[in-house]
Tab-separated table of N, CA, C and O in Angstrom:
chain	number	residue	atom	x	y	z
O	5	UNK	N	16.608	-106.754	44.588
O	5	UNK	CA	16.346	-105.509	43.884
O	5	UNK	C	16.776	-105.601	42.424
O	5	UNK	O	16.028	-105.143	41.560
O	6	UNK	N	17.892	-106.145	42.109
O	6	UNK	CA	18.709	-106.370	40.715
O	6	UNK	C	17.457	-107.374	40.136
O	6	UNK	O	17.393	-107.323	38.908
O	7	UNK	N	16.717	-108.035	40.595
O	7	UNK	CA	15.403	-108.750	38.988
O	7	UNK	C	14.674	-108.064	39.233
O	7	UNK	O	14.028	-107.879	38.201
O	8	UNK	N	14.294	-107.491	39.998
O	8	UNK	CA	12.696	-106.286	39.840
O	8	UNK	C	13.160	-105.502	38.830
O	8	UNK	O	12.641	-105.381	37.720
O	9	UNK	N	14.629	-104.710	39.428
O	9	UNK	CA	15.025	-103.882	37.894
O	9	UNK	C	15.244	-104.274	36.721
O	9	UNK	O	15.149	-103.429	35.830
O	10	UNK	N	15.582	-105.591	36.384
O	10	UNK	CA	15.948	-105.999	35.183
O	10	UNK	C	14.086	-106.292	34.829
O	10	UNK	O	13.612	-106.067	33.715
O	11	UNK	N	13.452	-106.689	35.725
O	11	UNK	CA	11.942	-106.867	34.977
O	11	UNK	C	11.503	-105.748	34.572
O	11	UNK	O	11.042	-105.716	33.431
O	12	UNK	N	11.521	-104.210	35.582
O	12	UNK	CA	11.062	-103.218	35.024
O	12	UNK	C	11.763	-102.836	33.808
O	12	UNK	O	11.067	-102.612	32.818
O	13	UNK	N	12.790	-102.745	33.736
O	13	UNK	CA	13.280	-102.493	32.608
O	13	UNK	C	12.671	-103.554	31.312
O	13	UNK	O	12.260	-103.145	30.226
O	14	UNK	N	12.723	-104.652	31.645
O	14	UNK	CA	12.057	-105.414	29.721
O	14	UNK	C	10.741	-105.118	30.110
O	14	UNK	O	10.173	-105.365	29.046
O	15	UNK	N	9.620	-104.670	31.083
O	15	UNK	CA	8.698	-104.546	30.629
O	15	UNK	C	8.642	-102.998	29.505
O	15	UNK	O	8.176	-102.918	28.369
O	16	UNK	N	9.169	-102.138	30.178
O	16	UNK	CA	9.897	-100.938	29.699
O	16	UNK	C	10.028	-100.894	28.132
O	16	UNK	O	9.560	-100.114	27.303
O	17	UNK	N	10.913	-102.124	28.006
O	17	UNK	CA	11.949	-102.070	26.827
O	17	UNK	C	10.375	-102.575	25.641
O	17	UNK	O	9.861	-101.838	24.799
O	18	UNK	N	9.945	-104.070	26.001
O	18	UNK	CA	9.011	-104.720	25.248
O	18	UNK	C	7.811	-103.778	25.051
O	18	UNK	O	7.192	-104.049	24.022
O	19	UNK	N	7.358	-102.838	25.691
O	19	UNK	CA	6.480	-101.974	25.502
O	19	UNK	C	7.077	-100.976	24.259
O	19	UNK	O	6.595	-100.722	23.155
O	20	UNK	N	7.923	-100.669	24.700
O	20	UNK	CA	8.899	-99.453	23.632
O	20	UNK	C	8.545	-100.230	22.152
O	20	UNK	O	7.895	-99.855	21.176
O	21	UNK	N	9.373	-101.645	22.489
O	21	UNK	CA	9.264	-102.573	20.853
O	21	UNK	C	7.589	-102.702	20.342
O	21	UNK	O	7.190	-102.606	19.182
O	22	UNK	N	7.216	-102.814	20.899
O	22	UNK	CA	5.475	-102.992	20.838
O	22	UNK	C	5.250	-101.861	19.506
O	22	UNK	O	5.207	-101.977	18.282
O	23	UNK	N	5.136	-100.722	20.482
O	23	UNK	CA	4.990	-99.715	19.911
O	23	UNK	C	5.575	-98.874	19.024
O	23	UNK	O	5.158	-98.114	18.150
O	24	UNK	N	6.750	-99.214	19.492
O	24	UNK	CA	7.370	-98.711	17.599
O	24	UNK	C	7.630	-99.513	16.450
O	24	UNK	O	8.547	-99.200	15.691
O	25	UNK	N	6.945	-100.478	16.251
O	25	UNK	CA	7.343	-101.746	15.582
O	25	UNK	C	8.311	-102.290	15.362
O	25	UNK	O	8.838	-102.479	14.266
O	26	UNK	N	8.704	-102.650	16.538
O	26	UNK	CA	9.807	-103.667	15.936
O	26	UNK	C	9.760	-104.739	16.593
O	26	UNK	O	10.432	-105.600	16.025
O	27	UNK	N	9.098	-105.241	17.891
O	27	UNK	CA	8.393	-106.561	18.149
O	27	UNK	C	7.042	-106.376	18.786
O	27	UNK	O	6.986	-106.048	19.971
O	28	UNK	N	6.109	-106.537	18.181
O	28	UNK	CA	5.948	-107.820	16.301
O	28	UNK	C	6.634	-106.206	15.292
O	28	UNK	O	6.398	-104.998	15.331
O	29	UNK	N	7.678	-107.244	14.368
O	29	UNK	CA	7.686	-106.241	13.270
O	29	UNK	C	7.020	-105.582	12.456
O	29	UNK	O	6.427	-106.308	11.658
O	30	UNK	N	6.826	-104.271	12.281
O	30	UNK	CA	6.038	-103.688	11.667
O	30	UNK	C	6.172	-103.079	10.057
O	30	UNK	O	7.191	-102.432	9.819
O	31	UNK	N	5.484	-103.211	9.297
O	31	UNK	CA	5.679	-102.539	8.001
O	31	UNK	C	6.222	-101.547	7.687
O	31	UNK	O	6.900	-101.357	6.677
O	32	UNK	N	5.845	-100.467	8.948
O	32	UNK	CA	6.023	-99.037	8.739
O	32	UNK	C	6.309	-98.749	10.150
O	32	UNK	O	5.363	-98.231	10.743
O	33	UNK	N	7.462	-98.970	10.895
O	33	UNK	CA	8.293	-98.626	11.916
O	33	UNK	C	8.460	-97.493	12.189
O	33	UNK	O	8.959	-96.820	11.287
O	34	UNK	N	8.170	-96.856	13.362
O	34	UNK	CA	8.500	-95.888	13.983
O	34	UNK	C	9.902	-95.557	14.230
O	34	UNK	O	10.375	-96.234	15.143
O	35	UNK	N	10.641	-94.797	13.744
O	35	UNK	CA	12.002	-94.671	14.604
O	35	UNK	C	12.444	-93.328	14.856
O	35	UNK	O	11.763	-92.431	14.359
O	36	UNK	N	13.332	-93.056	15.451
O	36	UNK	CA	13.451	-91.950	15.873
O	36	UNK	C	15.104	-91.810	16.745
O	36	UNK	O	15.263	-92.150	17.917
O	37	UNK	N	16.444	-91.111	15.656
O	37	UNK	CA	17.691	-91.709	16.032
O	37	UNK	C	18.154	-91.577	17.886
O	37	UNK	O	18.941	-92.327	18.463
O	38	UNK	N	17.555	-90.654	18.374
O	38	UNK	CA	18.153	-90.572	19.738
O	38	UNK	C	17.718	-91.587	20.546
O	38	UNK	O	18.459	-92.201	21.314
O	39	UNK	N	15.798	-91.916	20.316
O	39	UNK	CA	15.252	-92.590	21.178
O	39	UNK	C	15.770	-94.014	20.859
O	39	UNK	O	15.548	-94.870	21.715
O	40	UNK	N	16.354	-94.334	19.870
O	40	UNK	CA	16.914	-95.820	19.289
O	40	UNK	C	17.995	-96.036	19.924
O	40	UNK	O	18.319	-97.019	20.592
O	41	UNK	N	18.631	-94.950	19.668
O	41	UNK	CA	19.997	-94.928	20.401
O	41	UNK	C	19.996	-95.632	21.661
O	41	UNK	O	20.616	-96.689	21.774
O	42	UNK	N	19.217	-95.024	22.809
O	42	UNK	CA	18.950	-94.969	23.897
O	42	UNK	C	18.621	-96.900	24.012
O	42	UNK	O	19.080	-97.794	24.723
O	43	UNK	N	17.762	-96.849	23.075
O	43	UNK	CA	16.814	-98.568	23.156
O	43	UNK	C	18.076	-99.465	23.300
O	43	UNK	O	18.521	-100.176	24.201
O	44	UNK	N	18.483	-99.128	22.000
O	44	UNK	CA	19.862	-100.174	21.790
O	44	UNK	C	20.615	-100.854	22.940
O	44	UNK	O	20.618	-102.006	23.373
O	45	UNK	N	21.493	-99.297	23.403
O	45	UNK	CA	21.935	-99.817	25.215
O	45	UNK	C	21.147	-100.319	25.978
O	45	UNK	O	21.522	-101.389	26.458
O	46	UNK	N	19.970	-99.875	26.350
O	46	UNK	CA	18.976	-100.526	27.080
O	46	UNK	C	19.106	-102.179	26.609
O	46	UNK	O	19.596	-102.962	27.423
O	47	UNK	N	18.802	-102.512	25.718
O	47	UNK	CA	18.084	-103.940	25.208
O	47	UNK	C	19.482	-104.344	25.160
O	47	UNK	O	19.351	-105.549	25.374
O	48	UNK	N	20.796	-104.139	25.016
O	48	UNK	CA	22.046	-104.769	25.475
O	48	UNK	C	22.253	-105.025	26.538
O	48	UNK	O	22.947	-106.013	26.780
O	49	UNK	N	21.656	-104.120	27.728
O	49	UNK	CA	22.405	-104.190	29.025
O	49	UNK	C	21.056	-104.592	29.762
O	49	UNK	O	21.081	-104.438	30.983
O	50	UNK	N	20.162	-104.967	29.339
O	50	UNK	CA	19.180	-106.352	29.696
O	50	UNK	C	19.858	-108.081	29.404
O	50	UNK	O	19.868	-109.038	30.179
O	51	UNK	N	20.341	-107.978	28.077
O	51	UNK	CA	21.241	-108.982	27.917
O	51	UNK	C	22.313	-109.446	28.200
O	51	UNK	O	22.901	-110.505	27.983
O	52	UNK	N	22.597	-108.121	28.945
O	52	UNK	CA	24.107	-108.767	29.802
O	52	UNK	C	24.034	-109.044	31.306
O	52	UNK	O	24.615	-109.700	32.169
O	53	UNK	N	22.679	-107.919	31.114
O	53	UNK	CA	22.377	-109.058	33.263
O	53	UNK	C	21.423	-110.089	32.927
O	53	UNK	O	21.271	-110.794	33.925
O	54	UNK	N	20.751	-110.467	32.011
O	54	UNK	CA	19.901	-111.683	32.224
O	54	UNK	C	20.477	-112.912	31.348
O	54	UNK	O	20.239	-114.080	31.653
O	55	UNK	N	21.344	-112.502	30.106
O	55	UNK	CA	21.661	-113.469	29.663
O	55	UNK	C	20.816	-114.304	28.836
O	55	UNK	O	20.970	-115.453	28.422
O	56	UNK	N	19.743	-113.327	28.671
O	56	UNK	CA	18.697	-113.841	27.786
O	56	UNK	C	18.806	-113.235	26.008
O	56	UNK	O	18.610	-112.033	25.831
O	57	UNK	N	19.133	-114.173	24.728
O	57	UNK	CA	19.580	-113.973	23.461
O	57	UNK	C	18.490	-113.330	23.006
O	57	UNK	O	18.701	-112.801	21.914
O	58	UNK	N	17.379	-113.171	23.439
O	58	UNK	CA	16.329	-112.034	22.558
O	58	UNK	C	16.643	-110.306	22.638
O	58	UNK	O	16.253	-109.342	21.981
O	59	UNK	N	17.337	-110.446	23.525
O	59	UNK	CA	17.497	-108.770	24.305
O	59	UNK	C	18.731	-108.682	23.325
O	59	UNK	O	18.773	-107.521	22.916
O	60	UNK	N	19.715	-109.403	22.802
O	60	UNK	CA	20.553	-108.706	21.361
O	60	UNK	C	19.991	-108.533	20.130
O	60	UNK	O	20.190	-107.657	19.288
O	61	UNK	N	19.199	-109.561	20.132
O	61	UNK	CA	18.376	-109.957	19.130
O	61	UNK	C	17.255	-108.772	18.415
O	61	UNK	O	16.778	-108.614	17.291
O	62	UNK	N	17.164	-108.194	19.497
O	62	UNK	CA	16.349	-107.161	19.515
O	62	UNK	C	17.220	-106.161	19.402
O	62	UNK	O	16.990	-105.471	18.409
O	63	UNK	N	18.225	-105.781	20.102
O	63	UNK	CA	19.135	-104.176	19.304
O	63	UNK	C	19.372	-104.465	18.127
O	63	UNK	O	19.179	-103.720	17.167
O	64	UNK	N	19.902	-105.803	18.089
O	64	UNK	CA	20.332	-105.974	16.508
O	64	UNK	C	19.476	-105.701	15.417
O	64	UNK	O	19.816	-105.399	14.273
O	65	UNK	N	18.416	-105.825	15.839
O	65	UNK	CA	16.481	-105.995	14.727
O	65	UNK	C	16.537	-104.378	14.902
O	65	UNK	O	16.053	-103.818	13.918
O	66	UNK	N	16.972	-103.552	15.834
O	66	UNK	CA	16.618	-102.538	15.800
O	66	UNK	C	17.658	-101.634	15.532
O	66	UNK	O	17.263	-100.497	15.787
O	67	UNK	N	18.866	-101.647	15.111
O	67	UNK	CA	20.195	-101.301	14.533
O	67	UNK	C	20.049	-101.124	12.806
O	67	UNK	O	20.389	-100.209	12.057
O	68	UNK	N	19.371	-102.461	12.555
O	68	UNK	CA	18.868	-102.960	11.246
O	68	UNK	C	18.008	-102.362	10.437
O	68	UNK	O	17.967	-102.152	9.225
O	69	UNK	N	16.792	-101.941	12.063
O	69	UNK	CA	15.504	-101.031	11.327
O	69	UNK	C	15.827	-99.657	11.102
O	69	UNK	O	15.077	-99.033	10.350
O	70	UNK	N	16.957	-98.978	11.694
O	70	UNK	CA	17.250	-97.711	12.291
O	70	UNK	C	18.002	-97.131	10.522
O	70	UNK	O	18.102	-96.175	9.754
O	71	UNK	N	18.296	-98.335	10.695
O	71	UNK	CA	19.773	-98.072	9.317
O	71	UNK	C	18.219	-97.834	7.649
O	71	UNK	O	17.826	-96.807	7.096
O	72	UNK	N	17.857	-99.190	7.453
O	72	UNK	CA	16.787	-99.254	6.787
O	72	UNK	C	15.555	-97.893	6.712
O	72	UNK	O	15.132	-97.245	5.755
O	73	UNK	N	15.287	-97.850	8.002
O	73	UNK	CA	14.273	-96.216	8.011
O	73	UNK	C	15.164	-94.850	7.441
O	73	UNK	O	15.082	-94.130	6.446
O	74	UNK	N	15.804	-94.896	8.301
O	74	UNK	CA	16.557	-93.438	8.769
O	74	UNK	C	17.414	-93.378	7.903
O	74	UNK	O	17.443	-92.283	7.341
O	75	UNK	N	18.344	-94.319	7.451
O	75	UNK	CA	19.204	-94.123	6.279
O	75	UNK	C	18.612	-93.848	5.015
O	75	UNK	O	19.369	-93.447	4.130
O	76	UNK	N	17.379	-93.991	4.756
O	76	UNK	CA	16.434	-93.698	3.709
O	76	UNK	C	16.206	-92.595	3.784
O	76	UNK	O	16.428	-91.836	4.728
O	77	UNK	N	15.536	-92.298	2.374
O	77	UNK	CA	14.557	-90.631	2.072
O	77	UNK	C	13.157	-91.211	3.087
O	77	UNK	O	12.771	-92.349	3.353
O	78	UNK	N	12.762	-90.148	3.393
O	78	UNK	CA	11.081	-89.908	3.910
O	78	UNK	C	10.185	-90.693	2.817
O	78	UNK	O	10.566	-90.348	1.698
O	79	UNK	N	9.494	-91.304	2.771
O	79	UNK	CA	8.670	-91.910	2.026
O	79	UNK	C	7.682	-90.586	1.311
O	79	UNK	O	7.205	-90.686	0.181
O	80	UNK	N	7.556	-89.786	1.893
O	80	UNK	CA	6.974	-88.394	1.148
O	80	UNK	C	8.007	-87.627	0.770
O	80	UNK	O	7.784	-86.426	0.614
O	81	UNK	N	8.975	-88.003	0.607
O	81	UNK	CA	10.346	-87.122	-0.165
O	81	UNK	C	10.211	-87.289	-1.650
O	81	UNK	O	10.044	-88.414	-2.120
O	82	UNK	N	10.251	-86.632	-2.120
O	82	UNK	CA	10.224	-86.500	-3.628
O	82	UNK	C	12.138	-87.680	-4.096
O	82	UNK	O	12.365	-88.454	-5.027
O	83	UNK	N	12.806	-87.338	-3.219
O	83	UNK	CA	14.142	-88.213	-3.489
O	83	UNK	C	13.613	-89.588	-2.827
O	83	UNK	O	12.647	-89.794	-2.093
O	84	UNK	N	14.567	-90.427	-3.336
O	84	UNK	CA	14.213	-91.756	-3.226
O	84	UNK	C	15.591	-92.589	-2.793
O	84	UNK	O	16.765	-92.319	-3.047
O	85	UNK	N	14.969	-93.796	-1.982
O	85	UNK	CA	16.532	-94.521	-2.020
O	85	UNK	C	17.369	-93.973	-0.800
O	85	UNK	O	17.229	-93.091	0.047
O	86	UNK	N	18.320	-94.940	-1.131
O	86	UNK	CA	19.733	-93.880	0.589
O	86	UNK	C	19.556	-92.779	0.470
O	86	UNK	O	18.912	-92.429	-0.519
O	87	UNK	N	20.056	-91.732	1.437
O	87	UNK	CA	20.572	-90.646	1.692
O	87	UNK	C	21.457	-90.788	1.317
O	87	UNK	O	21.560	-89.718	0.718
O	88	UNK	N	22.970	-91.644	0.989
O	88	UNK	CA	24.137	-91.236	0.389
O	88	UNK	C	23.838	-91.260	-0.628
O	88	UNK	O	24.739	-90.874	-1.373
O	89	UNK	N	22.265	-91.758	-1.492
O	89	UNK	CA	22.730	-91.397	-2.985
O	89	UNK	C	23.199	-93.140	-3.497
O	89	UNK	O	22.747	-93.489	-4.587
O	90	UNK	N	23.665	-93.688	-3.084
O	90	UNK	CA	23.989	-95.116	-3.093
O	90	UNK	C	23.544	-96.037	-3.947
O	90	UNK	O	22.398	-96.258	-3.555
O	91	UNK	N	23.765	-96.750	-4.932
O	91	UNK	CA	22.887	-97.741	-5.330
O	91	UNK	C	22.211	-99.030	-4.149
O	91	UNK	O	22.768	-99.735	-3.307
O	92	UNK	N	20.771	-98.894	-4.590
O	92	UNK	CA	20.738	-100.264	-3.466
O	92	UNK	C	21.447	-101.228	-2.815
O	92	UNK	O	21.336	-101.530	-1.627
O	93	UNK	N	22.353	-101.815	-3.819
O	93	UNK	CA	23.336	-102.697	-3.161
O	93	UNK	C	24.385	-102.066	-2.437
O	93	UNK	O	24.614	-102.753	-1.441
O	94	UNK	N	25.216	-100.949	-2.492
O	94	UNK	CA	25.325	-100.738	-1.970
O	94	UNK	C	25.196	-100.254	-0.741
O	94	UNK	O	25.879	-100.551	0.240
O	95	UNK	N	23.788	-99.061	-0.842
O	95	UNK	CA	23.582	-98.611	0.745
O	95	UNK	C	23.595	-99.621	1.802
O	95	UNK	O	24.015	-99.482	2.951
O	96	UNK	N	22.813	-101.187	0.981
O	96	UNK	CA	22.596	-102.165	1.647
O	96	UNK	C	23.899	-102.577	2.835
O	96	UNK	O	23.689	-102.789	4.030
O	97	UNK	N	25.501	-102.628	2.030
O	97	UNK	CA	26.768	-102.750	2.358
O	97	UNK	C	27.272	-101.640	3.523
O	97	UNK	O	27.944	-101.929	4.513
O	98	UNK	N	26.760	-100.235	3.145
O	98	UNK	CA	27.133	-99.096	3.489
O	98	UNK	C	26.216	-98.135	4.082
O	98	UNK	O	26.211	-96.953	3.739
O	99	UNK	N	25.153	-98.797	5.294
O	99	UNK	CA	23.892	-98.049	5.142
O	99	UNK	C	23.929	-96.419	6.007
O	99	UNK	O	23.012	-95.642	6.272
O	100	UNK	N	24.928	-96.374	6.188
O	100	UNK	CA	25.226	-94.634	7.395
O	100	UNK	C	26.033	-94.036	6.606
O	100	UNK	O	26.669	-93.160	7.190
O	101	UNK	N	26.364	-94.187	5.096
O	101	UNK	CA	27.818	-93.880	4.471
O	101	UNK	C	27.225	-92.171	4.218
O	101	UNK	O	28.011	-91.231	4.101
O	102	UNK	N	25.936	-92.040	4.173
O	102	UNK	CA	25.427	-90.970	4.299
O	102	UNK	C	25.023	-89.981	5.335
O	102	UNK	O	24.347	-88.996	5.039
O	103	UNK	N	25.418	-90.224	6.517
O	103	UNK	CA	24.386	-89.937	7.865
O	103	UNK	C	23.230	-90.789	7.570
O	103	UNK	O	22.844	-91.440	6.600
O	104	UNK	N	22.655	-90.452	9.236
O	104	UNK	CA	21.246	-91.077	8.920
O	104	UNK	C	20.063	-89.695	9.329
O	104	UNK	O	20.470	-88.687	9.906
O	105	UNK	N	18.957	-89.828	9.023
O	105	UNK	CA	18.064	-89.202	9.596
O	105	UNK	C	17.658	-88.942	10.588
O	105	UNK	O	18.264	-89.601	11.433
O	106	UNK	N	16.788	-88.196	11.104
O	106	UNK	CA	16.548	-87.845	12.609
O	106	UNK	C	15.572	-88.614	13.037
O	106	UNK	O	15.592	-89.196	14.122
O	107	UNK	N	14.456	-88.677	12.031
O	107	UNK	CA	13.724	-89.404	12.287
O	107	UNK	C	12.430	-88.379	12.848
O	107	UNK	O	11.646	-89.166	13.379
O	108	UNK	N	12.024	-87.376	12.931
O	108	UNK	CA	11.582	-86.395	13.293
O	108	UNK	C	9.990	-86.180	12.239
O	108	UNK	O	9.871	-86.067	11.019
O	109	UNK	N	9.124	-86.190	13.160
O	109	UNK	CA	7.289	-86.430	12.107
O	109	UNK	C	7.270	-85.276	10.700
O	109	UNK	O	6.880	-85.542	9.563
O	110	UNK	N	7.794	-84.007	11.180
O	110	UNK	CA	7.353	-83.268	9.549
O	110	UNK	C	9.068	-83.064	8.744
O	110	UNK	O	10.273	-82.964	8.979
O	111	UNK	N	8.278	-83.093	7.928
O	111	UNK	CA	9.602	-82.993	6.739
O	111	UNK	C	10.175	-81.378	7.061
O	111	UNK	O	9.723	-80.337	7.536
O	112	UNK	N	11.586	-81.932	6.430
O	112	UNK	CA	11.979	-80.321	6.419
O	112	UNK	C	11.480	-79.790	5.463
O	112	UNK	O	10.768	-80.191	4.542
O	113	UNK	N	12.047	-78.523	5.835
O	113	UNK	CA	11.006	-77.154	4.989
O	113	UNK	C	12.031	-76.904	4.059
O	113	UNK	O	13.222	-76.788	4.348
O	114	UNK	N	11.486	-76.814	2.813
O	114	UNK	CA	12.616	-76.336	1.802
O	114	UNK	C	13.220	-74.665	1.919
O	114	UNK	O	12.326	-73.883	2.243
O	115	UNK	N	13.900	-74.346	1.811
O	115	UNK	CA	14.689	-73.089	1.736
O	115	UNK	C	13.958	-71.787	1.332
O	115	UNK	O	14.116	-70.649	1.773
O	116	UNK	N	12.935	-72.351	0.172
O	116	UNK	CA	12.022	-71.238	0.265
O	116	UNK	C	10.381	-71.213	0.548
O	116	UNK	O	9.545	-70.451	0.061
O	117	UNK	N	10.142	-72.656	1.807
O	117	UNK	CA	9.294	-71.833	2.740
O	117	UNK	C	9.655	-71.276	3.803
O	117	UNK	O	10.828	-71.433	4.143
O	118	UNK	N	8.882	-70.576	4.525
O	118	UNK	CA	8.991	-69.458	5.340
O	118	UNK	C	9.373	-70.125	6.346
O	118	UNK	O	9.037	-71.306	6.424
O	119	UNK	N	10.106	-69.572	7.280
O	119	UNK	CA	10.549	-70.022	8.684
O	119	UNK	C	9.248	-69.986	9.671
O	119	UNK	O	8.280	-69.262	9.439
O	120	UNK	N	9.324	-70.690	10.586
O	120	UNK	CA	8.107	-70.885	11.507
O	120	UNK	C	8.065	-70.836	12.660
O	120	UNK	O	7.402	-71.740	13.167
O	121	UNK	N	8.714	-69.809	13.639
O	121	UNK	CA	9.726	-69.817	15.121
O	121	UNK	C	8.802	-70.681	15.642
O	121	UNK	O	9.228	-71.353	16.582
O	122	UNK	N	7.723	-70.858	15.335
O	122	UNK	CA	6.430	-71.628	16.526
O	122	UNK	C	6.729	-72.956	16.781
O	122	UNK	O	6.444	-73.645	17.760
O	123	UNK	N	7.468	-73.280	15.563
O	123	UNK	CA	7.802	-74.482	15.255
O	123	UNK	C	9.269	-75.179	15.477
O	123	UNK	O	9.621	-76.358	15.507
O	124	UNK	N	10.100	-73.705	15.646
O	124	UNK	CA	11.569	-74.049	15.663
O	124	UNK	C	11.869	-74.620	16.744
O	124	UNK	O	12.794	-75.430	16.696
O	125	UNK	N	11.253	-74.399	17.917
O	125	UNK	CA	11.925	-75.053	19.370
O	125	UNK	C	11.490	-76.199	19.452
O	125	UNK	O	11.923	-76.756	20.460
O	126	UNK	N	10.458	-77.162	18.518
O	126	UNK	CA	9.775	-78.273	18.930
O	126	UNK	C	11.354	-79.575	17.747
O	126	UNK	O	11.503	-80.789	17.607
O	127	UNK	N	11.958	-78.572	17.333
O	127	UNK	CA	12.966	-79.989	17.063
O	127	UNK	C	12.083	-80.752	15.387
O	127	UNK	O	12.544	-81.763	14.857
O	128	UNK	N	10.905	-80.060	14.859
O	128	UNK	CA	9.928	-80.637	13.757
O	128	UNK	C	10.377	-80.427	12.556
O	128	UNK	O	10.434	-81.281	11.671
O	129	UNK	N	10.856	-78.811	12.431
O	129	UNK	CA	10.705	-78.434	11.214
O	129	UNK	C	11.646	-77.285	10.767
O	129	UNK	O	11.579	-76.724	9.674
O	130	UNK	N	12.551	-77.003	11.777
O	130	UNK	CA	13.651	-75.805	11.446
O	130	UNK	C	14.778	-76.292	10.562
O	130	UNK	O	15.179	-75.389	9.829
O	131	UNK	N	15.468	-77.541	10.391
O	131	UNK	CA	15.850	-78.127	9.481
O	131	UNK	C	15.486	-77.442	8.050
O	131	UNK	O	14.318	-77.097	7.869
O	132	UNK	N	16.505	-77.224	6.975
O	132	UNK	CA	16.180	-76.680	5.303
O	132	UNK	C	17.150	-77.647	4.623
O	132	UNK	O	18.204	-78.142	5.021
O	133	UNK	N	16.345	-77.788	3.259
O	133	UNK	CA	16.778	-78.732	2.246
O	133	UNK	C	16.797	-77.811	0.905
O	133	UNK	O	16.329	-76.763	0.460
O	134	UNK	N	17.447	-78.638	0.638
O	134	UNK	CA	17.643	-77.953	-1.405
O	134	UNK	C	17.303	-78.651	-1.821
O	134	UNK	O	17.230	-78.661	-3.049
């Protein structure tokens, strides 16, 4: 029963990587901090029952991408660069020194657009920025 589960699980896991780019790496990576979260342990604790070096290899690639995406502005953010504000080299050193992002499809809503209850329970867009 213990390799069927460890197979379901990397088929699981390699599908997940597929599709959010990060194996094959992708330009423009999907991430998203809880569901990463989640990957991370997963793709560790494949590597500690199989003993196979791609399954760190892979949290690590995806620790890396998480920090790189999410520690960043939105690519449609008018701000640019870390979230702490950081010079490149640094965020590079320091990439959570800011929080990271949620990772979540619409941008937040600035303070003076309108609230959207339709929208507030889906986790998208109740978030406000200055």
């Amino acid at each position: 029963m213990e390799a069927k589960n460890v197979s379901t699980g990397r088929d699981i896991m390699m599908e997940f990587a597929d599709l959010t780019g990060l194996a094959p790496e992708s330009k423009a990576p999907r991430r998203y901090l809880w569901t990463d979260a989640f990957a991370v342990c997963n793709f560790l604790e494949l590597h500690r029952r199989s003993r196979d070096e791609e399954y760190k290899h892979l949290a690590l690639r995806l620790v890396d991408q998480v920090h790189h995406v999410l520690g960043r502005h939105r690519e449609d953010d008018k701000r640019k660069g870390w979230v702490s504000g950081l010079s490149e080299e640094e965020g590079e050193r320091h990439p959570t020194a800011g929080g990271l992002r949620i990772g979540k499809g619409m941008k937040e809503r600035h303070r003076s657009e309108p609230y959207d209850e339709r929208l507030s329970g889906t986790g998208t867009a109740s978030t406000t920025i200055t």
